[in-house]
Coordinates of C-alpha atoms in Angstrom, one line a residue:
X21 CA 1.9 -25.3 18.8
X22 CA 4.8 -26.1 16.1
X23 CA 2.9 -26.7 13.3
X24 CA -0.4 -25.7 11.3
X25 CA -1.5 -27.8 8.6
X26 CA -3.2 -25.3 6.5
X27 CA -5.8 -26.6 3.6
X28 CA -3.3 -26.2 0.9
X29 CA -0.4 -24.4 -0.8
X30 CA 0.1 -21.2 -3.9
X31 CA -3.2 -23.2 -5.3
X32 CA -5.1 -26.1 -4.7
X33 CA -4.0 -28.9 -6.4
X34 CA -0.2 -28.0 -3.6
X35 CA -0.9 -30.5 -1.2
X36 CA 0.2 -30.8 1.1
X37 CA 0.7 -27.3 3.0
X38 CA 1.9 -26.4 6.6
X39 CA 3.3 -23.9 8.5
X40 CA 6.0 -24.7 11.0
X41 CA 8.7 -24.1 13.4
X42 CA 11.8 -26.6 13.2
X43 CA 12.6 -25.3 17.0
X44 CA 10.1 -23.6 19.6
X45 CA 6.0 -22.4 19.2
X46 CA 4.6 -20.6 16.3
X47 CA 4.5 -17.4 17.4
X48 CA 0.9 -17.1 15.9
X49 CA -2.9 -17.8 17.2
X50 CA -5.6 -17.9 15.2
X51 CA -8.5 -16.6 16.4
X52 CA -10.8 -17.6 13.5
X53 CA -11.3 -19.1 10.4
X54 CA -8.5 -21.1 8.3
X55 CA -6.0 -18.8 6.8
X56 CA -3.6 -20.2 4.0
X57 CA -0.3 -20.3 2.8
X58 CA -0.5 -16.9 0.9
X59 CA -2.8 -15.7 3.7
X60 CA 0.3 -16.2 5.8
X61 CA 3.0 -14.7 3.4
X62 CA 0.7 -11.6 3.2
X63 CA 0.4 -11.6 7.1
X64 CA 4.1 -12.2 7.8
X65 CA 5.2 -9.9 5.5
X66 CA 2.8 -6.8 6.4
X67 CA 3.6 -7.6 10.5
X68 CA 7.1 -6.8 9.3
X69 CA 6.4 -3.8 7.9
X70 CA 3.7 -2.1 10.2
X71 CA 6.1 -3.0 12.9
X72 CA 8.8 -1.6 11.6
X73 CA 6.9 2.1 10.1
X74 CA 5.8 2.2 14.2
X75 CA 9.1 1.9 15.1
X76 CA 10.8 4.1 12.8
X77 CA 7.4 7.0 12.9
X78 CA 5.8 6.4 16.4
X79 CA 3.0 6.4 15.1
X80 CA 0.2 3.1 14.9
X81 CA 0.8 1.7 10.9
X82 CA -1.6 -0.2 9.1
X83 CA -0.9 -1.9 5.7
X84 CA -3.0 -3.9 3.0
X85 CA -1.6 -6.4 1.0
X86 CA -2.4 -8.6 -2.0
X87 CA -0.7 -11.6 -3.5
X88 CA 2.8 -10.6 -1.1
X89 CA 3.1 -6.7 -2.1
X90 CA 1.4 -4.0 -0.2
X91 CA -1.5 -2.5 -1.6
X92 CA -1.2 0.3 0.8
X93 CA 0.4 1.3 4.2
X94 CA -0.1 4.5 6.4
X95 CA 0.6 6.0 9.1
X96 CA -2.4 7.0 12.3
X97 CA -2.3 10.7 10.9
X98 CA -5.7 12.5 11.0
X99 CA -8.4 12.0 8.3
X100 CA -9.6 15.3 6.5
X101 CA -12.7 15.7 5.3
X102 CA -11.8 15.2 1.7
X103 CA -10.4 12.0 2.5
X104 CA -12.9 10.4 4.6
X105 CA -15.2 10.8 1.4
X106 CA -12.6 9.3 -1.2
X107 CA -12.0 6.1 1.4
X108 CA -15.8 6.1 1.9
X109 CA -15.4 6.1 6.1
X110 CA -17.7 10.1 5.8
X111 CA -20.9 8.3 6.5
X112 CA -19.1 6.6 9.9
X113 CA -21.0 8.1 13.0
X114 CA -17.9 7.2 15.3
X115 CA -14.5 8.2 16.9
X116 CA -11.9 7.6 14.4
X117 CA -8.6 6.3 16.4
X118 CA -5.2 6.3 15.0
X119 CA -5.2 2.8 14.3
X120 CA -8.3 3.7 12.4
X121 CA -6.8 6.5 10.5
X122 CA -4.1 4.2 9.2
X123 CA -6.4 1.5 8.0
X124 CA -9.0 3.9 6.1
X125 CA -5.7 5.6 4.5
X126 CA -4.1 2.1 3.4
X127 CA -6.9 0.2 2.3
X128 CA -8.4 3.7 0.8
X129 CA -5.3 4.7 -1.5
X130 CA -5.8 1.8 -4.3
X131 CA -9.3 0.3 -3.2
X132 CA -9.4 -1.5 -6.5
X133 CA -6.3 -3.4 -5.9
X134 CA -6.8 -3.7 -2.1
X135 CA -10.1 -5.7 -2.9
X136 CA -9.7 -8.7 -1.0
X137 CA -7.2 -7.8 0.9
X138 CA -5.3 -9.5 4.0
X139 CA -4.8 -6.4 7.0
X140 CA -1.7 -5.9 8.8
X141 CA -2.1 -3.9 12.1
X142 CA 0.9 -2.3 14.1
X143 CA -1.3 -2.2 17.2
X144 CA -4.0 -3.8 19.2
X145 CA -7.0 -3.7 17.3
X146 CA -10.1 -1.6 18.6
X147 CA -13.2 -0.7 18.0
X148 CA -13.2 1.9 15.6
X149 CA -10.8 -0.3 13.3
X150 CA -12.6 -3.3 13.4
X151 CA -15.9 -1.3 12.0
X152 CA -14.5 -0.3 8.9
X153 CA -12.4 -3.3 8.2
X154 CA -15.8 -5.1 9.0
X155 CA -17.3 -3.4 5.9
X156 CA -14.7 -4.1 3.3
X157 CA -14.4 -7.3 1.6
X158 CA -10.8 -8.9 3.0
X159 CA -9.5 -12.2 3.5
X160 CA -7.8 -11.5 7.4
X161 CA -6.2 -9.6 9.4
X162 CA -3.4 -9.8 11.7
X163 CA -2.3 -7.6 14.9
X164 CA -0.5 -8.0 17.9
X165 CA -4.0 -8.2 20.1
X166 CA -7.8 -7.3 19.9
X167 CA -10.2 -5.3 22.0
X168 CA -12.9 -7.7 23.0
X169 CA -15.4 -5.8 20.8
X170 CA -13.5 -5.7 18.4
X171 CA -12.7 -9.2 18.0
X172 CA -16.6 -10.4 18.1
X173 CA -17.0 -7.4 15.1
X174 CA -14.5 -9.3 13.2
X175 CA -15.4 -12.9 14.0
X176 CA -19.4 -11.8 12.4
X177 CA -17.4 -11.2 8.8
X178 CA -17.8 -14.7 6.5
X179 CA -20.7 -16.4 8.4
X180 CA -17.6 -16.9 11.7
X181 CA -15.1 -17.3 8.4
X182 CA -12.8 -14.5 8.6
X183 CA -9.4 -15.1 9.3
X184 CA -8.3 -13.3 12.2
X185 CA -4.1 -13.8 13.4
X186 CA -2.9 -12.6 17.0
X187 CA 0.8 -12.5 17.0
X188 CA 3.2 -12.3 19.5
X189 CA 4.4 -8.4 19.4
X190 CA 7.6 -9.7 21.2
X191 CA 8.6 -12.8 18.8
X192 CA 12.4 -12.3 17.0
X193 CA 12.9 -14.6 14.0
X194 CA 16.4 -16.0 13.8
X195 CA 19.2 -14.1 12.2
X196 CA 19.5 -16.5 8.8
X197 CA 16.1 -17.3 7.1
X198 CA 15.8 -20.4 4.6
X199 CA 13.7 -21.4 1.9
X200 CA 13.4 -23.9 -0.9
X201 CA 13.0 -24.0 -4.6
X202 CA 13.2 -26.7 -7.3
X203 CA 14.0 -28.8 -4.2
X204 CA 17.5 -26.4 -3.6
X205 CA 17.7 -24.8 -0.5
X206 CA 18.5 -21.1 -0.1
X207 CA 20.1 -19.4 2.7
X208 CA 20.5 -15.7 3.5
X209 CA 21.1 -13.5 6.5
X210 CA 17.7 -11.5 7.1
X211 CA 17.2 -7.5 6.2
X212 CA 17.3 -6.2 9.3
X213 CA 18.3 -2.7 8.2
X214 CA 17.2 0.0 10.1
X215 CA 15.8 3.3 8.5
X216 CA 15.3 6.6 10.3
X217 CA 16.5 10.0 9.8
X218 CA 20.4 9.1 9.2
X219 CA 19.4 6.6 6.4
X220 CA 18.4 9.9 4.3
X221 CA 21.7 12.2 5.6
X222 CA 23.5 12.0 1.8
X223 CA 21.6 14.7 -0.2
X224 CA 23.1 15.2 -3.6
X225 CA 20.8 17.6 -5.2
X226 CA 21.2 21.9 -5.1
X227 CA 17.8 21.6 -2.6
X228 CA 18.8 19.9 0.8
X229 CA 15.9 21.1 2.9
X230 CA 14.0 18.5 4.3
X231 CA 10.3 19.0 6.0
X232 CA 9.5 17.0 9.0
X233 CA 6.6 15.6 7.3
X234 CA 8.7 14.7 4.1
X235 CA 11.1 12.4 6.9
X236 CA 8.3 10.3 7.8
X237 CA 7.1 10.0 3.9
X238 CA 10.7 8.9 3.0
X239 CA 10.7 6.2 5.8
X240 CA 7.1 5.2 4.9
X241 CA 8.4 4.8 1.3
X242 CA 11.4 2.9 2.3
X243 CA 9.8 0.7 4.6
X244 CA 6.9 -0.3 1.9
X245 CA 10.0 -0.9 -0.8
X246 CA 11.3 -3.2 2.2
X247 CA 8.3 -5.7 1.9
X248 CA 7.6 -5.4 -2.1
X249 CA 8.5 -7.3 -5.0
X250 CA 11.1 -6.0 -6.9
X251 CA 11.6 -3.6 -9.3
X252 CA 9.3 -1.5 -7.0
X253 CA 8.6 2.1 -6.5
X254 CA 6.6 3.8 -3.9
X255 CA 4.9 7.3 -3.9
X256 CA 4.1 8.6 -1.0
X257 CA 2.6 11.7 0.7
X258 CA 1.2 12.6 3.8
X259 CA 2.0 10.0 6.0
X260 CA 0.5 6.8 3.3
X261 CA 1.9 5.4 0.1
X262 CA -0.8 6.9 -2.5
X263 CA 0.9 4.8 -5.5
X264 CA 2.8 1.5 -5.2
X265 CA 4.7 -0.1 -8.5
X266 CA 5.7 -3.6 -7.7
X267 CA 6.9 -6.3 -9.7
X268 CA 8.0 -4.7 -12.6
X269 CA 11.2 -5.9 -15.2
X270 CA 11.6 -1.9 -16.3
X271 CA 12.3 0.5 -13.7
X272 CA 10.4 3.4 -15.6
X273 CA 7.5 0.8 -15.5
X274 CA 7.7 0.5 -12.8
X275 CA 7.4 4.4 -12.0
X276 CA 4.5 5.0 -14.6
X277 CA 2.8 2.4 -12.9
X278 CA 2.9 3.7 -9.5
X279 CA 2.6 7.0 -10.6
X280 CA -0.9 6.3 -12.5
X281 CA -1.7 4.9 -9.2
X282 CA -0.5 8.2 -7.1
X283 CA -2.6 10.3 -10.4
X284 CA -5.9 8.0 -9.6
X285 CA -5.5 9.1 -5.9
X286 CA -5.5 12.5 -6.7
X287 CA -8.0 12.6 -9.7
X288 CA -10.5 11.0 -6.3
X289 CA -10.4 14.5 -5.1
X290 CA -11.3 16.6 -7.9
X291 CA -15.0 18.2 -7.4
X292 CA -15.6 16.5 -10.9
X293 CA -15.4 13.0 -9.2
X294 CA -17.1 13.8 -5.7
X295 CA -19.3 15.5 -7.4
X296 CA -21.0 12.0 -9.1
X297 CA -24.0 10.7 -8.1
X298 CA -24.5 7.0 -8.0
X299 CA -27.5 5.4 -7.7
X300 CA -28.8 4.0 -4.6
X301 CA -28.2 0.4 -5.3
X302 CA -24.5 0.5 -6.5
X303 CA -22.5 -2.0 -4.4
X304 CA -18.8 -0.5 -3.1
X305 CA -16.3 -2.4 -5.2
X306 CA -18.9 -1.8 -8.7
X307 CA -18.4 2.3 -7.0
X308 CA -15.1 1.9 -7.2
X309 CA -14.5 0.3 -10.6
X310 CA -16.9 3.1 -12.1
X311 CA -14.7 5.8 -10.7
X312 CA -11.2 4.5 -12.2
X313 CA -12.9 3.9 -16.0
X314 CA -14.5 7.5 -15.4
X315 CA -10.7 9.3 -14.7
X316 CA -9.1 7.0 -16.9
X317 CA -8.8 6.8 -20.8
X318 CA -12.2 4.0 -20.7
X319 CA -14.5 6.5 -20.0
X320 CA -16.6 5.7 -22.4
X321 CA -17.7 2.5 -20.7
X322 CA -19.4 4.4 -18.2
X323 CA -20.9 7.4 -20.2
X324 CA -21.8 5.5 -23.1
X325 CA -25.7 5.6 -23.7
X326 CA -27.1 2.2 -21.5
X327 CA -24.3 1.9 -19.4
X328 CA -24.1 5.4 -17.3
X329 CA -28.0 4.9 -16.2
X330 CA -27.0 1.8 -14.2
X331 CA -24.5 3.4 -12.6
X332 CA -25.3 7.2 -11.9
X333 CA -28.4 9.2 -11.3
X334 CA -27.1 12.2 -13.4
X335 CA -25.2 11.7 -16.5
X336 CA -21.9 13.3 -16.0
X337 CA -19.6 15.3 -18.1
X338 CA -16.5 14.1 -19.8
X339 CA -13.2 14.4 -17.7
X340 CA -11.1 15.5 -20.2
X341 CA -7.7 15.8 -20.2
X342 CA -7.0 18.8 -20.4
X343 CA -9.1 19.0 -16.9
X344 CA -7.1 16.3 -15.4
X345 CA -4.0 17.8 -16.3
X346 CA -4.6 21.2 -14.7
X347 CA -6.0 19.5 -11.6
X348 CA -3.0 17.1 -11.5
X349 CA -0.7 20.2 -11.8
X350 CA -1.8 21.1 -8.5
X351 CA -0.5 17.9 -6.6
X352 CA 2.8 18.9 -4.7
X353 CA 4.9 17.6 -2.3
X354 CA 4.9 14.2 -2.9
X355 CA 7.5 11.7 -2.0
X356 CA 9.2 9.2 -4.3
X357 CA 11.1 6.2 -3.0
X358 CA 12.9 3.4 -5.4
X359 CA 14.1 -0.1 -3.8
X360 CA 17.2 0.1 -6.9
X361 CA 19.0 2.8 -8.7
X362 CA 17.1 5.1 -10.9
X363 CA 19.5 4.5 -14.1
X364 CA 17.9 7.5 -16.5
X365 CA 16.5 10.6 -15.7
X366 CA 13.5 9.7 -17.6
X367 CA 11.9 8.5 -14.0
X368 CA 12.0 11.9 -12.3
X369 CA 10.7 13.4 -15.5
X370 CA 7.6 11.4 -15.0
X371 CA 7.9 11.3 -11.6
X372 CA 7.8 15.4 -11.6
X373 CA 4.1 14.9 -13.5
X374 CA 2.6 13.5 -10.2
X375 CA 4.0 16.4 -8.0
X376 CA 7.0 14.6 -6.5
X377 CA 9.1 17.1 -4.4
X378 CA 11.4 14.0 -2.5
X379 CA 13.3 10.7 -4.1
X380 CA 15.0 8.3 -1.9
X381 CA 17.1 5.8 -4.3
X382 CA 20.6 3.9 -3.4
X383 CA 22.5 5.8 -7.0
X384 CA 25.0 4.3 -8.2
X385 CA 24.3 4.2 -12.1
X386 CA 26.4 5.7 -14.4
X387 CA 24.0 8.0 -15.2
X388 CA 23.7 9.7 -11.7
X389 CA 24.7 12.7 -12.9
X390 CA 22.0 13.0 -15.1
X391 CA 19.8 11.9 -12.7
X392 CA 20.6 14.7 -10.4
X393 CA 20.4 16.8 -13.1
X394 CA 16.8 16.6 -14.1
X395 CA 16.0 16.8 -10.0
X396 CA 17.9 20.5 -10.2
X397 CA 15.7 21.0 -12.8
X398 CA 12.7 21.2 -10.4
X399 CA 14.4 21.7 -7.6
X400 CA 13.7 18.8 -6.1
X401 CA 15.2 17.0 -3.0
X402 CA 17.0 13.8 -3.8
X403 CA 18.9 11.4 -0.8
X404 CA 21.5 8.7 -2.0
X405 CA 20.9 6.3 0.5
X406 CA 23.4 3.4 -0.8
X407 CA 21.7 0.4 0.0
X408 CA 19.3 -2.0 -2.2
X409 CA 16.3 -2.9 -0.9
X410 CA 15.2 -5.8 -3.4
X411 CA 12.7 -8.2 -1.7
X412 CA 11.6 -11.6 -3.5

């Protein structure tokens, strides 16, 4: 097959729409329902980059993305107990795989933005994967294969509806991709950078020690900055990007942003959050939106008198600030990534609020030095890595 007329473009009234190849087969097959153009873009995109965390951790990678910039992406490391509550996988009477691990952990780290979200898998999808992506509300998935049972799990999603992509693990695009705006055609050799260990060899801070574990966050982060919008940061710890900042003008934006995310994540964890009691009848994503007004500055929407008795069985207490902060104050070791130059040191000062221990940035502003600076400061680990990874 060359070509797959798909129902229609960005929005429906861009008509009409089609995928093709101008020489050879699509290296796709769908196995159900009728994905669309951004469908696609979110499936090309995340096979790119779960392919490419596989190859550069050896471990099975799982990513969900929204509107062409991860949500989340992680790494098969195991679940703790902690975390299989927050990703709501605790009540799951099964054999978590790898593959499983990586899609609880990426569709788990900013469930409110992953709502809806198309799958990328790095690995032939089994069982265990299949069930908890079969009780999430997503538009596809795409993998290199699927386990029989799997595949009949998936295809009961949408009434038969969901969009499920089988692509060929061994496909290699052409060196020079094209596309077309305002009717101009653009033309670029494609990133094929490679990042592993050597891509983090020029330390610059007074701290040059390096965990094993911190390695495969830096990659993870890189990686996810490889397949984001730009401006984009990417916080990472323990083998999954826990806050993502895409799509930002501001650089420092677009750390806040990412950061709040990576605070969220956290704030999950505190025994004031798994300590709420919702009632019975609460549907997951209403679960989800409850928890992010109740550890943000909104809490008020979900305490006030009328509102809380719809959504908990026990009224609870005010998260204050000062809580948060001390709870906060006890996230370390995270990992901070940046697809451009950091150009003040205002970014690792808010980047040190959210525990970060490791930056990965190219440098190169003028105000490096300060940069570096404020990372002495908290003796953090920072890598020049010299190279830009904008994606748009």
């Amino acid at each position: 097959m060359r070509e797959l007329e798909l129902k229609y473009g960005c929005n429906p009234n861009q008509k009409p729409s089609r995928i093709y190849m101008e020489e050879g087969e699509l290296p796709i097959e769908v196995l159900s329902g009728k994905p669309g153009y951004i469908n696609f873009l979110d499936a090309f995109n995340g096979w790119q980059l779960v392919r490419e965390l596989k190859n550069a951790t050896g471990l099975p990678a799982a990513t969900s993305f929204k509107h062409v910039s991860p949500a989340g992406a992680a790494v098969g490391l195991p679940l703790s107990d902690i975390e299989k509550k927050i990703y709501w996988v605790d009540d799951m009477d099964m054999e978590f795989t790898p593959l499983a691990n990586a899609y609880a952990r990426a569709r788990g780290a900013d469930r409110m933005s992953s709502f809806g979200d198309f799958i990328a898998l790095s690995d032939v999808c089994d069982e265990a994967t299949a069930m908890i992506i079969k009780r999430e509300v997503s538009d596809g998935v795409i993998a290199p294969g699927y386990e029989p049972k799997a595949l009949e799990i998936l295809k009961s999603k949408k009434k038969g509806n969901y969009n499920i992509i089988q692509i060929d693990e061994n496909y290699v695009p052409e060196n020079i991709e094209k596309k077309q705006v305002f009717g101009i055609t653009f033309e670029q050799g494609r990133n094929e950078l490679k990042i592993d260990d050597e891509f983090f060899g020029n330390i610059v801070t007074e701290n040059k020690e390096i965990t094993d574990q911190a390695k495969i966050d830096l990659a993870i982060s890189m990686i996810t900055l490889k397949y984001t919008q730009s401006n984009s940061v990417c916080y990472v710890k323990g083998g999954q990007a826990i806050g993502i900042g895409a799509g930002q003008q501001s650089r420092i934006h677009c750390t806040r942003l990412a950061g709040q995310k990576a605070d969220n994540w956290f704030l999950r964890q505190s025994p004031k959050v798994l300590g709420l009691q919702f009632v019975d009848s609460i549907r997951r994503p209403d679960r989800d939106n409850a928890i992010d007004l109740y550890i943000g500055e909104d809490y008020m929407d979900v305490l006030a008198e009328g509102a809380w008795q719809n959504i908990f069985k026990v009224k609870p207490e005010v998260f204050t600030r000062e809580e948060k902060r001390q709870w906060l104050d006890q996230m370390e070791n995270v990992t901070l990534g940046s697809d451009a130059f950091f150009p003040f040191g205002d970014n690792i000062e808010r980047a040190h609020k959210s525990g970060v221990k490791y930056v990965a940035q190219p440098g190169g502003s003028i105000r490096d030095d300060n940069v570096i600076e404020t990372c002495n400061k908290y003796g953090m680990v920072m890598s020049f890595t010299g190279i830009r990874l904008f994606h748009h």
